[in-house]
Amino acid sequence: MSRVDDLLIRSRRAVLPDGERPAAVAVRDGRITAIADHSAAVPAAASVDLGDVALLPGLVDTHVHINEPGRTRWEGFATATRAAAAGGVTALIDMPLNSLPPTTGPDALAVKREAAEGACAVDVGFWGGAVPGNAASLRPLYDLGVFGFKCFMSDSGVPEFPPLSGEQMRAAFAAIASFGGLVIVHAEDPAALSPPAGGRYPEFLASRPPSAERRAVQRVVRLAEETGARAHIPHLSAADCLDVLAEAQAGGVPVTAETCPHYLALTARDARTPAFKCCPPIRDDANRESLWQGLAGGVISCVVTDHSPCTPELKRGDFATAWGGISSLQLGLPVVWTAARERGHGLHEVVRWMSEAPAALAGVPRKGGIAVGNDADLVAFAADETFTVDPAALHHRHPITPYAGRTLTGVVRATWLRGTPAGDGAGGRLLGREAR
Ligand SMILES: [Zn+2]
């Protein structure tokens, strides 16, 4: 006789891999053990009835800059993961840059892991970085469990993470292809970028035109085609790239793309303060609607935050000088859901973009869906409730946000990490890639 489950959660709106329906989800030892009918009598030590509050799988945010160690004054593991838990994100993957050291070698990965160990409220994995001179570290980093590699062709914003030259990037693609890894390229062609002619938003926007993204995406597609490396475009802003990506994907080139909540919810007209500054920039209304079409059509598969904080001092000033980065770990779900439902999209699509697809992209084991055998990473989401964004309620280190004062739809009521309430604790584990 098997023992009873630890926890049973009932919801009339469970968002399962095959759609939304009433269900009861059973949890034992941190894993999902059964998905039963809503009214099924399943013996469990504890039970929760969410009523009409939706039950979602925990979000998987594969684009987060935590900055610890080295720039912990910008953001750290404890604060970022607390914000994640409050926002329904149960697993995140940290980008290799903005911390010191950057995650470009085995020793640096060990330093990052040591800083994160015991500090995280949700599960945390790591991307490695490909920079000039670290070709010999790529395979060792992969074998140590990084999920893939990030690189730049333009200035990254920090001196210790330089861009790759054309030849270096080709070599990195070939090396990463040799062991089946994933390469993520910040896609802005430096030849199409210029210093802003002034400090206002239109001048900043003009300095990073859609053509910079399009040319870079074309280059990434060519390299993926030539080398066979799986390539991924992060934070896609320019809808001009969609036809390039669609054509490549239709032709079997292994290239995927993500966009971010701010590109889907905001437009250049909103950008009044440097809180709205990010690279590539937030563009016009028509561009935003085209990104929604790219998402609806599947050319863009993931929506992740690119949570990239800094100190308030660096976020002051004008659009020419302020740090570029928007921090939305805690708000990504309601920001995207608010804009998605206005456009007729369902919760199951949001779950696909923000949990299932990012987990699949990175190959995060046992995440990305409410399915038997997966970690019991679950979110109670009041999808019809509204709230007004109060920066004081944000948990990331410096609560600067372009969403201050906005009314959003969808409130995260509770987040479970492997069946245990997440939030104040440090129950997060360090994730590593597992052999596929
Ligand atoms: Zn980023």
Short mmCIF file of C-alpha atoms and ligand atoms in Angstrom, two decimals:
data_model
loop_
_atom_site.label_atom_id
_atom_site.label_comp_id
_atom_site.label_asym_id
_atom_site.label_seq_id
_atom_site.Cartn_x
_atom_site.Cartn_y
_atom_site.Cartn_z
CA MET A 1 0.00 0.00 0.00
CA SER A 2 1.53 3.29 -1.05
CA ARG A 3 1.40 6.16 1.39
CA VAL A 4 -0.88 9.15 0.82
CA ASP A 5 0.21 12.21 -1.10
CA ASP A 6 1.61 15.23 0.69
CA LEU A 7 -0.57 17.83 -0.97
CA LEU A 8 -3.61 18.03 -3.22
CA ILE A 9 -4.46 21.26 -5.05
CA ARG A 10 -7.84 21.64 -6.75
CA SER A 11 -8.62 24.35 -9.28
CA ARG A 12 -11.45 24.83 -11.75
CA ARG A 13 -8.86 26.45 -14.04
CA ALA A 14 -5.83 24.16 -14.11
CA VAL A 15 -3.63 25.03 -17.10
CA LEU A 16 -2.36 21.63 -18.25
CA PRO A 17 -0.21 20.81 -21.30
CA ASP A 18 -3.36 19.85 -23.25
CA GLY A 19 -5.41 22.89 -22.20
CA GLU A 20 -7.31 24.46 -19.36
CA ARG A 21 -9.80 22.39 -17.32
CA PRO A 22 -10.93 21.63 -13.78
CA ALA A 23 -8.44 19.27 -12.11
CA ALA A 24 -6.88 18.10 -8.88
CA VAL A 25 -3.09 17.93 -8.80
CA ALA A 26 -1.43 15.57 -6.34
CA VAL A 27 2.09 16.10 -5.00
CA ARG A 28 4.44 13.79 -3.17
CA ASP A 29 8.10 14.32 -2.28
CA GLY A 30 8.15 17.49 -4.37
CA ARG A 31 6.95 15.87 -7.58
CA ILE A 32 3.57 15.78 -9.29
CA THR A 33 2.22 12.26 -8.82
CA ALA A 34 -1.23 12.50 -10.39
CA ILE A 35 -3.57 14.80 -12.26
CA ALA A 36 -7.04 13.71 -11.28
CA ASP A 37 -10.59 14.83 -11.94
CA HIS A 38 -11.49 17.96 -10.02
CA SER A 39 -13.85 16.09 -7.70
CA ALA A 40 -11.75 12.93 -7.30
CA ALA A 41 -11.25 11.67 -3.76
CA VAL A 42 -7.45 11.60 -3.49
CA PRO A 43 -6.10 11.03 0.01
CA ALA A 44 -3.50 13.66 0.89
CA ALA A 45 -1.97 15.03 4.08
CA ALA A 46 -3.02 18.56 3.11
CA SER A 47 -5.31 20.00 0.51
CA VAL A 48 -5.98 23.40 -1.03
CA ASP A 49 -9.06 24.32 -3.05
CA LEU A 50 -8.34 27.30 -5.29
CA GLY A 51 -11.90 27.58 -6.55
CA ASP A 52 -11.84 29.68 -9.72
CA VAL A 53 -8.26 30.86 -9.15
CA ALA A 54 -6.13 29.38 -11.92
CA LEU A 55 -3.39 26.82 -11.26
CA LEU A 56 -0.38 27.29 -13.53
CA PRO A 57 3.00 25.60 -13.78
CA GLY A 58 5.75 27.78 -12.33
CA LEU A 59 7.26 30.10 -14.92
CA VAL A 60 10.76 29.41 -16.24
CA ASP A 61 12.65 32.64 -16.88
CA THR A 62 15.69 31.87 -18.97
CA HIS A 63 16.91 35.48 -19.18
CA VAL A 64 17.90 37.02 -15.84
CA HIS A 65 20.93 39.08 -14.78
CA ILE A 66 21.61 38.60 -11.09
CA ASN A 67 25.01 40.39 -10.89
CA GLU A 68 26.26 38.61 -7.74
CA PRO A 69 29.08 38.43 -6.86
CA GLY A 70 30.87 41.62 -7.85
CA ARG A 71 27.93 43.86 -8.61
CA THR A 72 25.68 42.70 -5.79
CA ARG A 73 24.75 46.33 -5.18
CA TRP A 74 22.87 46.09 -8.49
CA GLU A 75 21.09 42.83 -7.70
CA GLY A 76 21.72 39.62 -5.77
CA PHE A 77 20.48 36.04 -5.58
CA ALA A 78 18.32 36.56 -2.47
CA THR A 79 16.50 39.65 -3.74
CA ALA A 80 16.09 38.50 -7.33
CA THR A 81 14.77 35.08 -6.41
CA ARG A 82 12.37 36.53 -3.83
CA ALA A 83 11.00 38.76 -6.61
CA ALA A 84 10.80 35.69 -8.85
CA ALA A 85 8.81 33.70 -6.31
CA ALA A 86 6.41 36.61 -5.79
CA GLY A 87 5.96 36.75 -9.56
CA GLY A 88 5.25 33.06 -10.08
CA VAL A 89 8.71 32.25 -11.47
CA THR A 90 10.03 29.01 -9.96
CA ALA A 91 13.14 28.50 -12.09
CA LEU A 92 15.46 31.02 -13.67
CA ILE A 93 18.71 30.90 -15.58
CA ASP A 94 21.28 33.55 -14.82
CA MET A 95 23.07 35.32 -17.67
CA PRO A 96 26.87 35.11 -17.63
CA LEU A 97 27.49 38.85 -17.56
CA ASN A 98 27.29 41.73 -15.13
CA SER A 99 28.55 39.67 -12.21
CA LEU A 100 32.28 39.68 -11.42
CA PRO A 101 33.65 37.34 -12.51
CA PRO A 102 31.50 36.79 -15.60
CA THR A 103 30.63 33.10 -16.10
CA THR A 104 33.22 32.42 -18.78
CA GLY A 105 35.22 29.60 -17.22
CA PRO A 106 34.94 26.71 -14.75
CA ASP A 107 36.45 28.70 -11.88
CA ALA A 108 34.01 31.55 -12.41
CA LEU A 109 31.08 29.12 -12.50
CA ALA A 110 32.25 27.72 -9.16
CA VAL A 111 32.35 31.25 -7.72
CA LYS A 112 28.83 31.95 -8.99
CA ARG A 113 27.51 28.68 -7.59
CA GLU A 114 29.08 29.39 -4.23
CA ALA A 115 27.44 32.82 -4.11
CA ALA A 116 24.04 31.35 -5.01
CA GLU A 117 24.14 28.26 -2.79
CA GLY A 118 21.64 28.55 0.05
CA ALA A 119 20.57 32.07 -0.98
CA CYS A 120 17.83 31.35 -3.50
CA ALA A 121 14.06 31.26 -3.02
CA VAL A 122 13.60 29.53 -6.40
CA ASP A 123 15.70 27.19 -8.53
CA VAL A 124 18.62 28.80 -10.37
CA GLY A 125 20.71 27.62 -13.31
CA PHE A 126 23.48 29.29 -15.27
CA TRP A 127 24.33 30.22 -18.83
CA GLY A 128 27.99 30.34 -19.75
CA GLY A 129 29.58 33.09 -21.78
CA ALA A 130 31.59 32.97 -25.02
CA VAL A 131 34.15 35.79 -25.09
CA PRO A 132 37.45 36.31 -26.92
CA GLY A 133 40.02 33.84 -25.60
CA ASN A 134 37.81 31.38 -23.73
CA ALA A 135 37.23 28.83 -26.52
CA ALA A 136 38.93 26.13 -24.45
CA SER A 137 36.45 26.69 -21.59
CA LEU A 138 33.24 26.11 -23.55
CA ARG A 139 33.12 22.33 -23.42
CA PRO A 140 34.26 22.15 -19.76
CA LEU A 141 31.55 24.67 -18.80
CA TYR A 142 28.96 22.61 -20.66
CA ASP A 143 30.08 19.44 -18.92
CA LEU A 144 29.74 21.28 -15.60
CA GLY A 145 26.08 21.94 -16.35
CA VAL A 146 25.66 25.36 -17.95
CA PHE A 147 22.62 25.35 -20.23
CA GLY A 148 24.31 27.05 -23.18
CA PHE A 149 26.34 30.14 -24.07
CA LYS A 150 25.66 33.85 -24.50
CA CYS A 151 27.80 36.08 -26.70
CA PHE A 152 27.80 39.56 -28.19
CA MET A 153 28.78 41.06 -31.52
CA SER A 154 28.37 44.62 -30.14
CA ASP A 155 29.46 46.25 -26.88
CA SER A 156 27.88 44.37 -23.97
CA GLY A 157 27.85 47.36 -21.63
CA VAL A 158 30.54 45.93 -19.33
CA PRO A 159 34.25 45.80 -20.18
CA GLU A 160 34.94 42.31 -18.81
CA PHE A 161 32.53 40.71 -21.31
CA PRO A 162 33.81 41.83 -24.73
CA PRO A 163 32.14 41.02 -28.03
CA LEU A 164 33.36 38.31 -30.40
CA SER A 165 34.80 39.26 -33.78
CA GLY A 166 33.27 37.67 -36.86
CA GLU A 167 35.88 34.92 -36.93
CA GLN A 168 35.68 34.31 -33.20
CA MET A 169 31.91 33.97 -33.42
CA ARG A 170 32.14 31.47 -36.25
CA ALA A 171 34.62 29.44 -34.19
CA ALA A 172 32.38 29.62 -31.12
CA PHE A 173 29.37 28.42 -33.15
CA ALA A 174 31.39 25.53 -34.56
CA ALA A 175 32.73 24.55 -31.13
CA ILE A 176 29.29 24.70 -29.53
CA ALA A 177 27.75 22.75 -32.42
CA SER A 178 30.32 20.00 -31.90
CA PHE A 179 28.77 19.10 -28.56
CA GLY A 180 25.15 19.98 -29.40
CA GLY A 181 25.02 23.13 -27.29
CA LEU A 182 22.86 26.22 -27.59
CA VAL A 183 24.32 29.62 -28.48
CA ILE A 184 22.50 32.84 -27.60
CA VAL A 185 23.59 35.94 -29.52
CA HIS A 186 22.73 39.48 -28.50
CA ALA A 187 21.60 40.51 -31.96
CA GLU A 188 22.54 44.11 -32.69
CA ASP A 189 25.06 44.67 -35.49
CA PRO A 190 27.59 47.26 -34.23
CA ALA A 191 28.00 48.66 -37.75
CA ALA A 192 24.36 49.84 -37.64
CA LEU A 193 24.56 51.36 -34.15
CA SER A 194 25.66 54.93 -33.41
CA PRO A 195 26.07 57.06 -30.28
CA PRO A 196 22.77 58.84 -29.46
CA ALA A 197 22.72 62.40 -30.86
CA GLY A 198 21.11 63.61 -27.63
CA GLY A 199 19.62 62.53 -24.33
CA ARG A 200 15.95 62.25 -25.26
CA TYR A 201 14.15 59.02 -26.13
CA PRO A 202 13.75 59.64 -29.89
CA GLU A 203 17.50 60.14 -30.18
CA PHE A 204 18.25 56.98 -28.21
CA LEU A 205 15.75 55.05 -30.36
CA ALA A 206 17.29 56.36 -33.58
CA SER A 207 20.74 55.26 -32.42
CA ARG A 208 19.65 51.59 -32.34
CA PRO A 209 17.52 51.11 -35.48
CA PRO A 210 15.63 47.96 -36.51
CA SER A 211 18.24 47.41 -39.23
CA ALA A 212 20.86 46.72 -36.53
CA GLU A 213 18.76 43.84 -35.26
CA ARG A 214 17.84 42.60 -38.72
CA ARG A 215 21.44 42.48 -39.94
CA ALA A 216 22.53 40.71 -36.77
CA VAL A 217 19.74 38.14 -37.03
CA GLN A 218 20.70 37.47 -40.63
CA ARG A 219 24.25 36.82 -39.50
CA VAL A 220 23.15 34.47 -36.73
CA VAL A 221 20.94 32.56 -39.17
CA ARG A 222 23.85 32.17 -41.59
CA LEU A 223 26.14 30.88 -38.84
CA ALA A 224 23.51 28.44 -37.55
CA GLU A 225 23.00 27.16 -41.07
CA GLU A 226 26.71 26.79 -41.76
CA THR A 227 27.74 25.23 -38.46
CA GLY A 228 24.56 23.40 -37.42
CA ALA A 229 24.67 25.07 -34.00
CA ARG A 230 21.34 25.65 -32.28
CA ALA A 231 21.04 29.43 -32.11
CA HIS A 232 18.70 31.61 -30.09
CA ILE A 233 17.91 35.31 -30.43
CA PRO A 234 17.28 36.93 -27.03
CA HIS A 235 15.10 40.00 -26.39
CA LEU A 236 13.86 40.47 -29.96
CA SER A 237 12.52 44.00 -30.33
CA ALA A 238 12.48 44.77 -34.09
CA ALA A 239 9.56 43.11 -35.87
CA ASP A 240 11.55 43.60 -39.09
CA CYS A 241 13.41 40.43 -38.10
CA LEU A 242 10.35 38.20 -38.13
CA ASP A 243 10.42 37.36 -41.83
CA VAL A 244 14.12 36.45 -41.60
CA LEU A 245 13.41 34.12 -38.69
CA ALA A 246 10.27 32.64 -40.25
CA GLU A 247 12.10 31.83 -43.46
CA ALA A 248 15.02 30.26 -41.60
CA GLN A 249 12.73 28.19 -39.38
CA ALA A 250 10.71 27.02 -42.39
CA GLY A 251 13.98 25.98 -44.02
CA GLY A 252 14.99 23.91 -41.02
CA VAL A 253 17.68 26.21 -39.62
CA PRO A 254 17.83 25.59 -35.85
CA VAL A 255 17.09 29.16 -34.74
CA THR A 256 14.60 30.32 -32.11
CA ALA A 257 13.69 33.69 -30.62
CA GLU A 258 12.34 35.24 -27.47
CA THR A 259 10.84 38.62 -26.72
CA CYS A 260 10.24 40.36 -23.40
CA PRO A 261 7.23 41.72 -21.51
CA HIS A 262 8.27 45.34 -22.12
CA TYR A 263 8.33 44.97 -25.92
CA LEU A 264 4.83 43.48 -25.79
CA ALA A 265 3.29 45.93 -23.32
CA LEU A 266 5.03 49.28 -23.83
CA THR A 267 5.79 51.52 -26.78
CA ALA A 268 8.14 54.41 -27.47
CA ARG A 269 5.35 56.84 -26.54
CA ASP A 270 5.47 55.51 -22.96
CA ALA A 271 9.22 56.09 -22.57
CA ARG A 272 9.48 59.20 -20.43
CA THR A 273 12.25 58.28 -18.00
CA PRO A 274 15.34 56.04 -18.11
CA ALA A 275 13.26 53.37 -16.32
CA PHE A 276 12.13 52.57 -19.87
CA LYS A 277 15.64 52.28 -21.31
CA CYS A 278 16.79 48.88 -22.57
CA CYS A 279 18.81 47.54 -25.51
CA PRO A 280 17.49 46.92 -28.06
CA PRO A 281 14.96 49.69 -27.43
CA ILE A 282 11.18 49.65 -27.08
CA ARG A 283 9.81 50.72 -30.49
CA ASP A 284 6.53 52.07 -31.92
CA ASP A 285 2.96 50.79 -31.66
CA ALA A 286 2.92 49.04 -35.04
CA ASN A 287 6.14 47.21 -34.17
CA ARG A 288 4.60 46.03 -30.90
CA GLU A 289 1.54 44.61 -32.66
CA SER A 290 3.77 42.82 -35.17
CA LEU A 291 5.65 41.19 -32.29
CA TRP A 292 2.31 39.87 -31.01
CA GLN A 293 1.71 38.37 -34.44
CA GLY A 294 5.17 36.78 -34.38
CA LEU A 295 4.31 35.24 -31.04
CA ALA A 296 0.86 34.07 -32.15
CA GLY A 297 2.37 32.50 -35.25
CA GLY A 298 5.13 30.76 -33.30
CA VAL A 299 8.12 32.53 -34.90
CA ILE A 300 8.85 33.87 -31.42
CA SER A 301 8.49 30.99 -28.97
CA CYS A 302 9.40 32.42 -25.56
CA VAL A 303 8.59 35.44 -23.42
CA VAL A 304 11.20 35.99 -20.71
CA THR A 305 12.07 39.11 -18.75
CA ASP A 306 15.70 40.10 -19.39
CA HIS A 307 15.56 41.27 -15.76
CA SER A 308 18.60 43.54 -15.70
CA PRO A 309 18.85 45.85 -12.71
CA CYS A 310 21.45 48.36 -11.60
CA THR A 311 21.79 50.94 -8.85
CA PRO A 312 19.45 53.97 -8.80
CA GLU A 313 22.47 56.23 -9.50
CA LEU A 314 23.17 54.43 -12.79
CA LYS A 315 19.51 54.54 -13.80
CA ARG A 316 19.33 58.33 -13.41
CA GLY A 317 20.33 60.92 -15.97
CA ASP A 318 19.14 60.89 -19.55
CA PHE A 319 18.58 58.24 -22.20
CA ALA A 320 22.11 58.64 -23.56
CA THR A 321 23.90 57.96 -20.29
CA ALA A 322 21.61 55.83 -18.07
CA TRP A 323 22.09 52.06 -17.75
CA GLY A 324 19.89 50.08 -20.12
CA GLY A 325 17.86 47.38 -18.44
CA ILE A 326 14.34 46.69 -17.20
CA SER A 327 13.66 44.59 -14.12
CA SER A 328 10.42 42.68 -14.25
CA LEU A 329 10.88 39.26 -12.64
CA GLN A 330 8.01 39.99 -10.27
CA LEU A 331 5.72 41.60 -12.85
CA GLY A 332 6.32 39.69 -16.07
CA LEU A 333 3.31 37.39 -15.72
CA PRO A 334 0.65 40.06 -15.07
CA VAL A 335 2.23 42.43 -17.63
CA VAL A 336 2.08 39.80 -20.36
CA TRP A 337 -1.31 38.42 -19.29
CA THR A 338 -2.87 41.92 -19.24
CA ALA A 339 -1.70 42.61 -22.79
CA ALA A 340 -2.40 39.06 -24.01
CA ARG A 341 -6.03 38.92 -22.91
CA GLU A 342 -6.67 42.33 -24.50
CA ARG A 343 -5.63 40.67 -27.77
CA GLY A 344 -7.77 37.57 -27.28
CA HIS A 345 -5.05 35.18 -26.11
CA GLY A 346 -5.71 32.55 -23.47
CA LEU A 347 -3.86 31.69 -20.29
CA HIS A 348 -2.64 28.43 -21.84
CA GLU A 349 -0.75 30.48 -24.46
CA VAL A 350 0.89 32.64 -21.82
CA VAL A 351 1.93 29.46 -20.01
CA ARG A 352 3.38 28.08 -23.22
CA TRP A 353 5.41 31.25 -23.87
CA MET A 354 6.60 31.78 -20.28
CA SER A 355 7.00 28.25 -18.89
CA GLU A 356 6.82 25.40 -21.39
CA ALA A 357 8.84 26.91 -24.24
CA PRO A 358 11.67 28.41 -22.15
CA ALA A 359 12.04 25.12 -20.23
CA ALA A 360 12.23 23.25 -23.54
CA LEU A 361 14.64 25.76 -25.07
CA ALA A 362 17.18 25.38 -22.29
CA GLY A 363 16.38 21.75 -21.52
CA VAL A 364 15.59 22.40 -17.86
CA PRO A 365 14.78 19.02 -16.36
CA ARG A 366 11.28 18.45 -14.87
CA LYS A 367 10.05 22.03 -15.37
CA GLY A 368 7.67 23.78 -17.73
CA GLY A 369 4.36 22.03 -17.25
CA ILE A 370 1.89 20.43 -14.87
CA ALA A 371 2.66 16.82 -15.73
CA VAL A 372 3.19 13.64 -13.73
CA GLY A 373 6.86 13.30 -12.81
CA ASN A 374 7.62 17.00 -13.06
CA ASP A 375 8.64 19.09 -10.06
CA ALA A 376 5.56 20.39 -8.26
CA ASP A 377 6.33 24.00 -9.18
CA LEU A 378 2.90 25.58 -9.16
CA VAL A 379 1.30 29.01 -9.11
CA ALA A 380 -2.12 30.13 -7.90
CA PHE A 381 -3.04 32.96 -10.23
CA ALA A 382 -6.18 35.09 -9.83
CA ALA A 383 -6.48 35.81 -13.53
CA ASP A 384 -9.42 38.22 -13.34
CA GLU A 385 -8.24 40.28 -10.39
CA THR A 386 -6.52 43.64 -10.94
CA PHE A 387 -3.89 45.57 -9.00
CA THR A 388 -1.94 48.78 -9.33
CA VAL A 389 1.84 48.46 -9.44
CA ASP A 390 3.40 49.92 -6.31
CA PRO A 391 7.21 49.95 -6.51
CA ALA A 392 7.35 49.57 -2.73
CA ALA A 393 5.86 46.09 -3.11
CA LEU A 394 8.66 44.88 -5.40
CA HIS A 395 11.32 42.61 -3.93
CA HIS A 396 14.20 43.12 -6.33
CA ARG A 397 16.99 45.20 -4.84
CA HIS A 398 16.20 48.60 -6.32
CA PRO A 399 12.47 48.78 -7.07
CA ILE A 400 12.77 50.86 -10.22
CA THR A 401 10.09 49.96 -12.75
CA PRO A 402 8.50 51.42 -15.88
CA TYR A 403 5.20 49.90 -14.70
CA ALA A 404 4.79 52.09 -11.58
CA GLY A 405 1.16 53.18 -11.25
CA ARG A 406 -0.10 50.88 -14.02
CA THR A 407 -3.16 48.78 -13.41
CA LEU A 408 -2.50 45.16 -14.34
CA THR A 409 -4.74 42.12 -14.49
CA GLY A 410 -3.71 38.90 -12.77
CA VAL A 411 -2.52 38.48 -9.19
CA VAL A 412 -0.08 35.78 -8.07
CA ARG A 413 -1.68 34.44 -4.89
CA ALA A 414 0.78 31.67 -4.07
CA THR A 415 3.84 29.97 -5.51
CA TRP A 416 4.93 26.42 -4.65
CA LEU A 417 8.45 25.20 -5.32
CA ARG A 418 8.55 21.39 -5.36
CA GLY A 419 5.33 21.38 -3.35
CA THR A 420 6.49 23.84 -0.68
CA PRO A 421 5.43 27.50 -0.50
CA ALA A 422 8.23 29.60 -2.02
CA GLY A 423 9.05 33.14 -1.08
CA ASP A 424 10.82 34.03 2.12
CA GLY A 425 12.83 30.84 2.39
CA ALA A 426 15.93 29.70 0.60
CA GLY A 427 14.56 26.43 -0.70
CA GLY A 428 15.86 26.99 -4.21
CA ARG A 429 18.31 24.50 -5.67
CA LEU A 430 21.04 25.02 -8.21
CA LEU A 431 20.09 23.54 -11.55
CA GLY A 432 22.37 21.92 -14.04
CA ARG A 433 21.84 20.70 -17.56
CA GLU A 434 21.31 16.96 -17.68
CA ALA A 435 22.52 14.82 -20.55
CA ARG A 436 19.78 14.38 -23.12
ZN ZN B 1 20.04 40.40 -21.06
#
